Amino acid sequence: GLLLGAATLKNTLLEKDAGDSVEDELELSAVRHRPEGLEQLEAQTRFSRKELQILYRGFKNECPSGVVNEETFKDIYSQFFPQGDASTYAHFLFNAFDTDHNGSVSFEDFVMGLSILLRGTIQEKLNWAFNLYDINKDGYITKEEMLDIMKAIYDMMGKCTYPVLKEETPRQHVEVFFQKMDKNKDGVVTIDEFIDCCQNDENIMRSMHLFENVL
Amino acid sequence: MAAGVAAWLPFARAAAIGWMPVANLPMPVAPTEKNKRQDELIILNVSGRRFETWRNTLDRYPDTLLGSSEKEFFYNEETKEYFFDRDPDVFRSILNFYRTGKLHYPRYECISSYEEELAFFGIIPEIIGDCCYEEYKDRKRENAERLMDDQEDNKDAKLPNMTFRETMWRAFENPHTSTMALVFYYVTGFFIAVSVITNVVETVPCGSSPNQKEVPCGERYTVAFFCMDTACVMIFTVEYLMRLFAAPSRYRFMRSVMSIIDVVAILPYYIGLVMTDNEDVSGAFVTLRVFRVFRIFKFSRHSQGLRILGYTLKSCASELGFLLFSLTMAIIIFATVMFYAEKGSSSSKFTSIPASFWYTIVTMTTLGYGDMVPKTIAGKIFGSICSLSGVLVIALPVPVIVSNFSRIYHQNQRADKRRAQKVQKARLARIRITKTEGSNAFLHSKRNGLFNEALEFTNSTEEEQRLSKSTSLLESQHHHLLHCLEKTTNHEFVDEQYYQQSYLEAGLQNYPSRSPSLSSQDGVTGTCCSRRSKKHHTPLPNASAPAHMQPLTHTHTHQQGLQELSTIHIQTLNILPAMMLKFCNQFSSQITTAIISIPTPPVTTPEGDAHLPAAPTHQNVVKVSAL
């Protein structure tokens, strides 16, 4: 009994030490993150040097440590939508930007995402959107995933809307979406169905060019 | 929108691409940046010390001096910099406000110089961050008091041409102003003392002849005491009536605490005069005489300390309440325990729980009269626990009250504290308003925006420029983002009141007929404005209404008016901007209603509409930038 107790004690102490050191490491790495050089980013993205400078200044101002964690991300995004609750959609956005899934968005992730969204080809943009909707990243958009996304978007509207938001509005919207996109009616939308259908839709094509002059 | 977050607006707009495949409606046109400048450094020369910052940093707050075109007045052509002849140390905090979005108050600065600088640069002090706000408020209050003290010393100089009434009031309030007032002050003080002493001595037994039993002096020398009482009451009555006459606001005077004390002090005498020597009522009459003791409170006019004590008790109401509550809880608990503990023993004094209350109170306050003592062992144990806990429960809130009293006594700021509370409420209200203005700014500009698109097609560029000047590029981009969200979900943002209205109406009626009468046009502008213009400057149909609003006659048409607007909304949602022109040119009175109610200078003049001349030019109010 005594031996067992001593052994467990030693184990917990060791774990704590290991835990502490891991935490220390994490903290150090969080504090000290620096992005890759300007030349590398210039090569990897479609932004010019000046644009990267402007982007980084804004980024660093809001996140002095060099990375954004999900909480900060949600905070920042929610400030643009004061009337509703933008946290769910921000969560999905965060996952879409955090391409290496390490729980934080560094400046490289940020700028890569922006490069696709602002300067990418239609194909790349649609790819990105598909990635956003596909929550579990399995290559298929199911109705449940789409419903989650739709609810998140409608949450951003908040309560005070005209006409008054009803419970089944997101669901109806999802139905319309699936009717349009799901060609073989198998209940899921694949990447090819998605891209095909979007390229045939004039509205969507036009809106993809909407934000080209941002920045 | 906070300053730093404005840098993330491009990101938010780019992320909006995620909504595009989901939307079923076409998206609105993005605002174009007319003269897009590359971000440049500007130099601010403040009394020789040069500060440099990006132009975009200053543009974050367009309603301040540095953020607006007002700074062009200070531009120096030769040196290509902006020169301000102000304090460079304070300017540091001001520039940091633009950089970080938070305004700090440096402790070493004088409060009035800081406020002057803030006023010069067009920044309201209310947005000082929470970290420095307490300090700022304290210093400001101290300064205000010091000024007031200085003023009061000068105030005693007699102003010419004061009416007799005003002189008298001043004499009552400040006895030091004239000798007459001083005499009056001391005389009333003397009579209060006499009256109180009389009341006390009345009850002392005056030993008379040994065969009679002891009678109190009051009954022995009835006439003498009655004469004293009468004299005092007459003086008090005269004093009260004179104060009532001299008071600038009689109603307020009658409501004040001191006057109520005066009335309560003299009333028993008059009631006693009126009542006969009836045996039944004399009992009640005796009770009334107790109120004569309130005369002692009249001393509080004479004693500053007494007033402060009263104020302390009032301001510590919450601590006192807590003390009372915790004591009550403890008393009930211990009384119950003692009762059940002592139930077993014979000839116990603890006959019921309320009877045990007395024991508990006496023990907890460590008085220990000894008229009730527990006899059983359990009772003794619980009794000792009771007395120990009593010390704790009472000792806890008392230091708070004591410290409160000393603080107030030293600072002596009754009225200022009350004023400070109001200012705090005003500050929070103001900050809340600027925050909600963020969301309401969008609704406001939406009306502008609807009109903006129509204007683009009519090619009236000056109107356009006037409109676009009122919202900065950042704001218009933010509004475009929100507009895209509306289109994606096919729902619109509305403000709280409109939402309540439409929520009710959705249950009440369907969409009404299409021909509104002229009266309902008035109703649209009249009642909505009178309801909302006091809240924000962005009501739904807003203050372009004629000044003669008649809410009475138009409340019944109010709902109908709103419904019409709602039908307009539904129409415009599904109609491309080009179509709006077509509607504008139609002689449809319904749409002309919309044109009138949009708060911008109307371009298409609805033909022969009597209300148009009445709609004055509405200035776009300069908004405090949303934080």
Short mmCIF file of N, CA, C and O in Angstrom, two decimals, chain A residues 50 57-59 61-63 68 73 76-77 79-83 89 93 97 110 114 117-118 125 128-129 132-133 146 150 153-154 156-157 159-165 169 173 176-177 180-181 194 198 203-204 207-208 210-211 213-215, chain B residues 1-2 4-5 7-28 30 33 36 38-39 54 60 99 439 443 478 480-482 484-486 488-496 498-499 502-503 511 566 570:
data_model
loop_
_atom_site.label_atom_id
_atom_site.label_comp_id
_atom_site.label_asym_id
_atom_site.label_seq_id
_atom_site.Cartn_x
_atom_site.Cartn_y
_atom_site.Cartn_z
N LYS A 50 4.28 45.59 -50.34
CA LYS A 50 3.60 46.65 -49.58
C LYS A 50 2.33 46.13 -48.94
O LYS A 50 2.02 46.42 -47.79
N ARG A 57 1.02 44.66 -40.33
CA ARG A 57 0.90 45.69 -39.29
C ARG A 57 -0.45 45.56 -38.59
O ARG A 57 -0.54 45.62 -37.36
N GLY A 58 -1.52 45.39 -39.38
CA GLY A 58 -2.84 45.25 -38.76
C GLY A 58 -2.91 44.00 -37.90
O GLY A 58 -3.44 44.01 -36.79
N PHE A 59 -2.35 42.90 -38.44
CA PHE A 59 -2.39 41.63 -37.72
C PHE A 59 -1.66 41.74 -36.39
O PHE A 59 -2.16 41.35 -35.33
N ASN A 61 -0.89 44.33 -34.67
CA ASN A 61 -1.50 45.27 -33.75
C ASN A 61 -2.55 44.60 -32.88
O ASN A 61 -2.63 44.81 -31.68
N GLU A 62 -3.33 43.76 -33.53
CA GLU A 62 -4.41 43.12 -32.79
C GLU A 62 -3.91 41.91 -32.02
O GLU A 62 -4.45 41.57 -30.97
N CYS A 63 -2.90 41.22 -32.53
CA CYS A 63 -2.38 40.03 -31.86
C CYS A 63 -0.88 40.17 -31.68
O CYS A 63 -0.10 39.67 -32.49
N VAL A 68 -3.17 34.03 -33.60
CA VAL A 68 -4.53 34.24 -33.12
C VAL A 68 -5.05 32.91 -32.61
O VAL A 68 -4.98 31.93 -33.32
N PHE A 73 -10.04 35.28 -32.18
CA PHE A 73 -10.63 35.28 -33.51
C PHE A 73 -12.12 35.55 -33.43
O PHE A 73 -12.67 36.39 -34.15
N ILE A 76 -12.78 39.21 -32.47
CA ILE A 76 -12.58 40.17 -33.55
C ILE A 76 -13.72 40.07 -34.55
O ILE A 76 -14.29 41.08 -34.97
N TYR A 77 -14.05 38.84 -34.92
CA TYR A 77 -15.08 38.70 -35.94
C TYR A 77 -16.43 39.19 -35.43
O TYR A 77 -17.22 39.75 -36.19
N GLN A 79 -17.05 41.64 -33.62
CA GLN A 79 -17.17 43.09 -33.59
C GLN A 79 -17.77 43.64 -34.87
O GLN A 79 -18.27 44.75 -34.89
N PHE A 80 -17.71 42.84 -35.93
CA PHE A 80 -18.28 43.33 -37.17
C PHE A 80 -19.77 43.08 -37.25
O PHE A 80 -20.44 43.62 -38.12
N PHE A 81 -20.27 42.25 -36.37
CA PHE A 81 -21.70 41.92 -36.42
C PHE A 81 -22.30 42.17 -35.06
O PHE A 81 -22.54 41.23 -34.30
N PRO A 82 -22.53 43.43 -34.76
CA PRO A 82 -22.96 43.74 -33.39
C PRO A 82 -24.35 43.23 -33.05
O PRO A 82 -24.68 43.06 -31.90
N GLN A 83 -25.17 43.00 -34.09
CA GLN A 83 -26.55 42.66 -33.76
C GLN A 83 -26.76 41.18 -33.49
O GLN A 83 -27.73 40.81 -32.85
N TYR A 89 -20.12 30.95 -36.50
CA TYR A 89 -19.55 31.07 -37.83
C TYR A 89 -18.05 31.34 -37.75
O TYR A 89 -17.28 30.84 -38.56
N LEU A 93 -15.00 29.46 -39.56
CA LEU A 93 -13.99 30.22 -40.30
C LEU A 93 -12.59 29.91 -39.79
O LEU A 93 -11.65 29.75 -40.56
N PHE A 97 -9.34 28.57 -41.78
CA PHE A 97 -8.06 29.26 -41.91
C PHE A 97 -6.91 28.47 -41.31
O PHE A 97 -5.77 28.55 -41.77
N PHE A 110 -3.04 33.06 -42.11
CA PHE A 110 -3.91 34.20 -42.37
C PHE A 110 -3.72 34.71 -43.80
O PHE A 110 -4.67 34.89 -44.56
N LEU A 114 -6.16 34.63 -47.17
CA LEU A 114 -6.55 35.87 -47.83
C LEU A 114 -6.13 35.87 -49.28
O LEU A 114 -6.84 36.39 -50.14
N LEU A 117 -8.64 34.01 -51.17
CA LEU A 117 -9.95 34.65 -51.23
C LEU A 117 -9.95 35.90 -52.09
O LEU A 117 -10.93 36.20 -52.76
N LEU A 118 -8.84 36.64 -52.06
CA LEU A 118 -8.85 37.91 -52.75
C LEU A 118 -8.21 37.84 -54.13
O LEU A 118 -8.59 38.59 -55.02
N LYS A 125 -11.23 29.65 -55.18
CA LYS A 125 -12.19 30.24 -54.23
C LYS A 125 -13.29 29.23 -53.91
O LYS A 125 -13.68 29.06 -52.75
N TRP A 128 -12.07 26.70 -51.62
CA TRP A 128 -12.01 27.20 -50.25
C TRP A 128 -13.38 27.17 -49.59
O TRP A 128 -13.54 26.79 -48.43
N ALA A 129 -14.40 27.60 -50.37
CA ALA A 129 -15.75 27.62 -49.81
C ALA A 129 -16.20 26.21 -49.46
O ALA A 129 -16.80 25.95 -48.42
N LEU A 132 -14.78 25.16 -46.36
CA LEU A 132 -15.44 25.78 -45.22
C LEU A 132 -16.69 25.01 -44.83
O LEU A 132 -16.95 24.75 -43.65
N TYR A 133 -17.48 24.62 -45.86
CA TYR A 133 -18.73 23.95 -45.54
C TYR A 133 -18.51 22.53 -45.04
O TYR A 133 -19.28 22.03 -44.25
N MET A 146 -24.29 21.22 -43.60
CA MET A 146 -24.81 22.44 -44.22
C MET A 146 -25.77 23.14 -43.27
O MET A 146 -25.80 24.38 -43.21
N MET A 150 -25.52 26.90 -42.00
CA MET A 150 -26.63 27.82 -42.27
C MET A 150 -27.11 28.45 -40.97
O MET A 150 -27.35 29.65 -40.90
N ILE A 153 -24.79 31.13 -39.96
CA ILE A 153 -24.96 32.38 -40.73
C ILE A 153 -26.18 33.13 -40.24
O ILE A 153 -26.16 34.35 -40.06
N TYR A 154 -27.27 32.40 -40.03
CA TYR A 154 -28.47 33.09 -39.58
C TYR A 154 -28.31 33.64 -38.17
O TYR A 154 -28.91 34.64 -37.82
N MET A 156 -25.85 35.14 -37.11
CA MET A 156 -25.19 36.44 -37.21
C MET A 156 -26.19 37.57 -37.43
O MET A 156 -25.88 38.73 -37.17
N MET A 157 -27.36 37.21 -37.92
CA MET A 157 -28.34 38.26 -38.15
C MET A 157 -28.90 38.77 -36.83
O MET A 157 -29.33 39.90 -36.73
N LYS A 159 -31.58 38.88 -33.57
CA LYS A 159 -33.00 38.70 -33.35
C LYS A 159 -33.84 39.70 -34.13
O LYS A 159 -34.90 39.37 -34.64
N CYS A 160 -33.32 40.93 -34.24
CA CYS A 160 -34.14 42.01 -34.78
C CYS A 160 -34.01 42.04 -36.29
O CYS A 160 -33.20 42.77 -36.84
N THR A 161 -34.77 41.21 -36.95
CA THR A 161 -34.71 41.17 -38.41
C THR A 161 -36.10 41.42 -38.95
O THR A 161 -37.10 41.30 -38.25
N TYR A 162 -36.12 41.75 -40.23
CA TYR A 162 -37.40 41.80 -40.90
C TYR A 162 -37.30 40.94 -42.14
O TYR A 162 -36.42 41.19 -42.96
N PRO A 163 -38.11 39.99 -42.49
CA PRO A 163 -39.17 39.47 -41.63
C PRO A 163 -38.61 38.68 -40.45
O PRO A 163 -37.45 38.33 -40.47
N VAL A 164 -39.45 38.42 -39.50
CA VAL A 164 -38.97 37.78 -38.28
C VAL A 164 -38.44 36.38 -38.61
O VAL A 164 -39.07 35.64 -39.36
N LEU A 165 -37.29 36.05 -38.06
CA LEU A 165 -36.67 34.77 -38.34
C LEU A 165 -37.46 33.64 -37.69
O LEU A 165 -37.78 33.69 -36.52
N THR A 169 -36.41 28.43 -41.08
CA THR A 169 -35.80 29.16 -42.20
C THR A 169 -34.45 28.57 -42.62
O THR A 169 -34.23 28.35 -43.81
N HIS A 173 -33.63 26.84 -46.27
CA HIS A 173 -32.53 27.33 -47.09
C HIS A 173 -31.61 26.18 -47.50
O HIS A 173 -31.14 26.11 -48.63
N VAL A 176 -33.16 24.21 -50.30
CA VAL A 176 -32.99 24.89 -51.59
C VAL A 176 -31.57 24.65 -52.11
O VAL A 176 -31.36 24.35 -53.30
N PHE A 177 -30.61 24.79 -51.20
CA PHE A 177 -29.21 24.61 -51.58
C PHE A 177 -28.97 23.22 -52.14
O PHE A 177 -28.35 23.02 -53.18
N LYS A 180 -30.35 22.55 -55.51
CA LYS A 180 -29.55 23.13 -56.58
C LYS A 180 -28.27 22.34 -56.82
O LYS A 180 -27.87 22.10 -57.96
N MET A 181 -27.62 21.94 -55.73
CA MET A 181 -26.25 21.44 -55.85
C MET A 181 -26.17 19.93 -56.03
O MET A 181 -25.29 19.44 -56.73
N PHE A 194 -20.26 20.50 -56.57
CA PHE A 194 -20.29 21.86 -56.06
C PHE A 194 -19.70 22.84 -57.08
O PHE A 194 -20.33 23.84 -57.45
N CYS A 198 -21.74 25.68 -59.20
CA CYS A 198 -21.47 27.10 -58.98
C CYS A 198 -21.04 27.77 -60.26
O CYS A 198 -21.40 28.93 -60.50
N ASN A 203 -25.28 34.29 -60.72
CA ASN A 203 -25.21 35.11 -59.51
C ASN A 203 -23.94 34.82 -58.73
O ASN A 203 -23.20 35.72 -58.33
N ILE A 204 -23.70 33.52 -58.55
CA ILE A 204 -22.55 33.14 -57.73
C ILE A 204 -21.26 33.58 -58.40
O ILE A 204 -20.35 34.11 -57.75
N SER A 207 -20.74 37.22 -57.89
CA SER A 207 -20.42 37.63 -56.52
C SER A 207 -19.01 37.21 -56.13
O SER A 207 -18.43 37.77 -55.21
N MET A 208 -18.45 36.22 -56.84
CA MET A 208 -17.09 35.83 -56.51
C MET A 208 -16.11 36.95 -56.81
O MET A 208 -15.02 37.00 -56.23
N LEU A 210 -16.67 40.02 -56.31
CA LEU A 210 -17.11 41.22 -55.59
C LEU A 210 -15.99 41.87 -54.80
O LEU A 210 -15.86 43.08 -54.76
N PHE A 211 -15.18 41.04 -54.17
CA PHE A 211 -14.22 41.62 -53.23
C PHE A 211 -12.84 41.70 -53.82
O PHE A 211 -11.85 41.65 -53.10
N ASN A 213 -11.32 44.16 -55.17
CA ASN A 213 -10.53 45.37 -54.94
C ASN A 213 -10.35 45.68 -53.45
O ASN A 213 -9.95 46.76 -53.07
N VAL A 214 -10.65 44.70 -52.61
CA VAL A 214 -10.35 44.89 -51.19
C VAL A 214 -8.84 44.88 -51.03
O VAL A 214 -8.17 44.03 -51.59
N LEU A 215 -8.31 45.82 -50.29
CA LEU A 215 -6.87 45.94 -50.11
C LEU A 215 -6.25 46.56 -51.36
O LEU A 215 -5.50 45.97 -52.06
N MET B 1 -17.00 49.95 -33.82
CA MET B 1 -15.85 49.13 -34.21
C MET B 1 -14.59 49.68 -33.59
O MET B 1 -14.30 50.86 -33.71
N ALA B 2 -13.84 48.87 -32.92
CA ALA B 2 -12.62 49.35 -32.29
C ALA B 2 -11.59 49.68 -33.36
O ALA B 2 -11.67 49.21 -34.48
N GLY B 4 -8.27 49.06 -33.75
CA GLY B 4 -7.40 48.04 -34.31
C GLY B 4 -8.16 47.06 -35.16
O GLY B 4 -7.66 46.53 -36.14
N VAL B 5 -9.41 46.83 -34.78
CA VAL B 5 -10.18 45.84 -35.51
C VAL B 5 -10.47 46.32 -36.92
O VAL B 5 -10.68 45.52 -37.81
N ALA B 7 -8.47 47.21 -38.92
CA ALA B 7 -7.47 46.62 -39.81
C ALA B 7 -7.89 45.24 -40.28
O ALA B 7 -7.39 44.76 -41.29
N TRP B 8 -8.82 44.61 -39.57
CA TRP B 8 -9.26 43.29 -39.96
C TRP B 8 -10.46 43.32 -40.88
O TRP B 8 -10.98 42.28 -41.25
N LEU B 9 -10.92 44.51 -41.21
CA LEU B 9 -12.09 44.58 -42.10
C LEU B 9 -11.83 43.90 -43.44
O LEU B 9 -12.71 43.20 -43.93
N PRO B 10 -10.67 44.06 -44.05
CA PRO B 10 -10.45 43.34 -45.31
C PRO B 10 -10.62 41.84 -45.15
O PRO B 10 -11.17 41.17 -46.02
N PHE B 11 -10.18 41.33 -44.00
CA PHE B 11 -10.31 39.90 -43.75
C PHE B 11 -11.79 39.50 -43.66
O PHE B 11 -12.21 38.51 -44.26
N ALA B 12 -12.54 40.30 -42.91
CA ALA B 12 -13.96 39.97 -42.75
C ALA B 12 -14.67 40.01 -44.10
O ALA B 12 -15.53 39.17 -44.39
N ARG B 13 -14.30 40.98 -44.92
CA ARG B 13 -14.95 41.08 -46.22
C ARG B 13 -14.56 39.91 -47.10
O ARG B 13 -15.37 39.36 -47.83
N ALA B 14 -13.26 39.53 -47.03
CA ALA B 14 -12.83 38.39 -47.84
C ALA B 14 -13.55 37.13 -47.39
O ALA B 14 -13.99 36.32 -48.22
N ALA B 15 -13.72 36.98 -46.08
CA ALA B 15 -14.38 35.78 -45.58
C ALA B 15 -15.83 35.72 -46.03
O ALA B 15 -16.44 34.66 -46.01
N ALA B 16 -16.38 36.87 -46.43
CA ALA B 16 -17.77 36.87 -46.88
C ALA B 16 -17.96 36.04 -48.14
O ALA B 16 -19.09 35.71 -48.50
N ILE B 17 -16.85 35.70 -48.80
CA ILE B 17 -16.97 34.84 -49.98
C ILE B 17 -17.56 33.50 -49.57
O ILE B 17 -18.18 32.81 -50.38
N GLY B 18 -17.41 33.14 -48.31
CA GLY B 18 -18.00 31.91 -47.84
C GLY B 18 -19.52 31.90 -47.89
O GLY B 18 -20.14 30.85 -47.86
N TRP B 19 -20.13 33.08 -47.95
CA TRP B 19 -21.59 33.10 -48.01
C TRP B 19 -22.09 33.00 -49.45
O TRP B 19 -23.27 32.71 -49.66
N MET B 20 -21.26 33.30 -50.39
CA MET B 20 -21.74 33.48 -51.77
C MET B 20 -22.44 32.26 -52.36
O MET B 20 -23.52 32.41 -52.93
N PRO B 21 -21.86 31.05 -52.22
CA PRO B 21 -22.56 29.91 -52.83
C PRO B 21 -23.90 29.63 -52.19
O PRO B 21 -24.74 28.98 -52.79
N VAL B 22 -24.09 30.16 -50.98
CA VAL B 22 -25.32 29.85 -50.26
C VAL B 22 -26.42 30.84 -50.61
O VAL B 22 -27.60 30.53 -50.53
N ALA B 23 -26.01 32.03 -51.04
CA ALA B 23 -27.00 33.08 -51.25
C ALA B 23 -27.80 32.82 -52.51
O ALA B 23 -27.29 32.28 -53.48
N ASN B 24 -29.05 33.23 -52.48
CA ASN B 24 -29.90 33.07 -53.65
C ASN B 24 -30.14 34.38 -54.37
O ASN B 24 -30.70 34.40 -55.46
N LEU B 25 -29.73 35.47 -53.73
CA LEU B 25 -30.00 36.78 -54.30
C LEU B 25 -28.70 37.40 -54.78
O LEU B 25 -27.63 37.04 -54.30
N PRO B 26 -28.80 38.33 -55.72
CA PRO B 26 -27.56 39.01 -56.13
C PRO B 26 -27.07 39.94 -55.04
O PRO B 26 -27.84 40.49 -54.27
N MET B 27 -25.77 40.10 -55.01
CA MET B 27 -25.15 40.87 -53.93
C MET B 27 -25.12 42.35 -54.30
O MET B 27 -25.08 42.70 -55.48
N PRO B 28 -25.09 43.23 -53.33
CA PRO B 28 -25.00 44.65 -53.63
C PRO B 28 -23.61 45.02 -54.14
O PRO B 28 -22.65 44.29 -53.92
N ALA B 30 -20.12 46.73 -54.37
CA ALA B 30 -19.18 47.12 -53.32
C ALA B 30 -18.87 48.60 -53.43
O ALA B 30 -18.83 49.15 -54.53
N GLU B 33 -13.47 52.92 -53.71
CA GLU B 33 -12.67 53.94 -53.05
C GLU B 33 -12.30 54.98 -54.08
O GLU B 33 -11.54 54.69 -55.00
N LYS B 36 -8.09 56.61 -53.80
CA LYS B 36 -7.37 55.71 -52.92
C LYS B 36 -5.92 56.17 -52.82
O LYS B 36 -5.19 56.20 -53.80
N GLN B 38 -2.16 55.79 -51.23
CA GLN B 38 -1.26 54.86 -50.56
C GLN B 38 -1.05 55.38 -49.15
O GLN B 38 -0.97 56.57 -48.92
N ASP B 39 -0.95 54.47 -48.22
CA ASP B 39 -0.81 54.88 -46.84
C ASP B 39 0.50 55.65 -46.65
O ASP B 39 1.55 55.18 -47.10
N TRP B 54 0.94 56.88 -39.23
CA TRP B 54 0.31 56.66 -40.52
C TRP B 54 -0.96 57.49 -40.61
O TRP B 54 -1.65 57.71 -39.63
N ARG B 60 -8.99 56.68 -38.16
CA ARG B 60 -9.88 55.76 -37.46
C ARG B 60 -10.99 56.47 -36.73
O ARG B 60 -12.05 55.92 -36.51
N ARG B 99 -3.71 55.11 -31.69
CA ARG B 99 -2.98 53.89 -32.01
C ARG B 99 -3.62 52.67 -31.39
O ARG B 99 -3.72 51.63 -32.02
N SER B 439 -24.44 49.77 -34.50
CA SER B 439 -25.38 48.99 -35.27
C SER B 439 -26.42 49.88 -35.92
O SER B 439 -26.88 49.60 -37.02
N LEU B 443 -28.13 50.85 -39.99
CA LEU B 443 -29.51 51.02 -40.40
C LEU B 443 -29.71 52.38 -41.04
O LEU B 443 -30.39 52.51 -42.05
N HIS B 478 -17.89 48.46 -44.19
CA HIS B 478 -18.51 47.63 -43.16
C HIS B 478 -20.00 47.45 -43.46
O HIS B 478 -20.55 46.35 -43.34
N HIS B 480 -21.39 47.61 -46.36
CA HIS B 480 -21.54 46.73 -47.51
C HIS B 480 -21.49 45.28 -47.08
O HIS B 480 -22.25 44.43 -47.55
N LEU B 481 -20.61 44.98 -46.11
CA LEU B 481 -20.50 43.62 -45.60
C LEU B 481 -21.81 43.17 -44.98
O LEU B 481 -22.32 42.07 -45.25
N LEU B 482 -22.38 44.05 -44.15
CA LEU B 482 -23.64 43.70 -43.51
C LEU B 482 -24.75 43.54 -44.54
O LEU B 482 -25.62 42.69 -44.41
N CYS B 484 -24.35 42.46 -47.56
CA CYS B 484 -24.17 41.15 -48.19
C CYS B 484 -24.79 40.06 -47.33
O CYS B 484 -25.43 39.13 -47.85
N LEU B 485 -24.62 40.19 -46.02
CA LEU B 485 -25.20 39.18 -45.14
C LEU B 485 -26.72 39.19 -45.24
O LEU B 485 -27.37 38.14 -45.26
N GLU B 486 -27.28 40.38 -45.35
CA GLU B 486 -28.73 40.48 -45.50
C GLU B 486 -29.19 39.77 -46.75
O GLU B 486 -30.18 39.05 -46.76
N THR B 488 -27.67 37.41 -48.31
CA THR B 488 -27.46 35.96 -48.23
C THR B 488 -28.63 35.31 -47.53
O THR B 488 -29.12 34.26 -47.96
N THR B 489 -29.09 35.92 -46.45
CA THR B 489 -30.13 35.27 -45.68
C THR B 489 -31.51 35.73 -46.08
O THR B 489 -32.49 35.21 -45.58
N ASN B 490 -31.58 36.75 -46.95
CA ASN B 490 -32.86 37.26 -47.39
C ASN B 490 -33.69 37.82 -46.23
O ASN B 490 -34.90 37.76 -46.24
N HIS B 491 -33.00 38.30 -45.21
CA HIS B 491 -33.65 38.98 -44.11
C HIS B 491 -32.95 40.30 -43.90
O HIS B 491 -31.81 40.46 -44.29
N GLU B 492 -33.64 41.22 -43.25
CA GLU B 492 -33.04 42.54 -43.07
C GLU B 492 -32.77 42.84 -41.62
O GLU B 492 -33.52 42.43 -40.75
N PHE B 493 -31.75 43.65 -41.39
CA PHE B 493 -31.53 44.17 -40.05
C PHE B 493 -32.51 45.30 -39.79
O PHE B 493 -32.71 46.16 -40.64
N VAL B 494 -33.13 45.26 -38.62
CA VAL B 494 -33.95 46.40 -38.24
C VAL B 494 -33.61 46.75 -36.81
O VAL B 494 -32.99 45.96 -36.11
N ASP B 495 -34.02 47.94 -36.36
CA ASP B 495 -33.72 48.26 -34.97
C ASP B 495 -34.81 47.71 -34.06
O ASP B 495 -35.84 47.23 -34.51
N GLU B 496 -34.55 47.81 -32.79
CA GLU B 496 -35.34 47.11 -31.79
C GLU B 496 -36.82 47.46 -31.88
O GLU B 496 -37.68 46.59 -31.86
N TYR B 498 -38.60 48.78 -34.29
CA TYR B 498 -39.27 48.33 -35.51
C TYR B 498 -39.55 46.85 -35.42
O TYR B 498 -40.60 46.36 -35.85
N TYR B 499 -38.59 46.11 -34.82
CA TYR B 499 -38.75 44.68 -34.67
C TYR B 499 -39.95 44.37 -33.79
O TYR B 499 -40.77 43.50 -34.11
N SER B 502 -43.11 45.08 -35.77
CA SER B 502 -43.44 44.11 -36.82
C SER B 502 -43.78 42.77 -36.22
O SER B 502 -44.58 42.02 -36.75
N TYR B 503 -43.20 42.48 -35.06
CA TYR B 503 -43.52 41.22 -34.38
C TYR B 503 -44.98 41.20 -33.97
O TYR B 503 -45.69 40.22 -34.13
N TYR B 511 -50.99 42.72 -44.79
CA TYR B 511 -50.54 43.99 -45.37
C TYR B 511 -51.75 44.80 -45.83
O TYR B 511 -52.68 44.26 -46.40
N SER B 566 -43.11 48.62 -44.51
CA SER B 566 -42.64 47.25 -44.60
C SER B 566 -42.87 46.70 -45.98
O SER B 566 -42.05 45.97 -46.51
N ILE B 570 -40.08 45.10 -48.62
CA ILE B 570 -40.11 43.83 -49.32
C ILE B 570 -39.91 44.06 -50.80
O ILE B 570 -39.19 43.33 -51.46
#
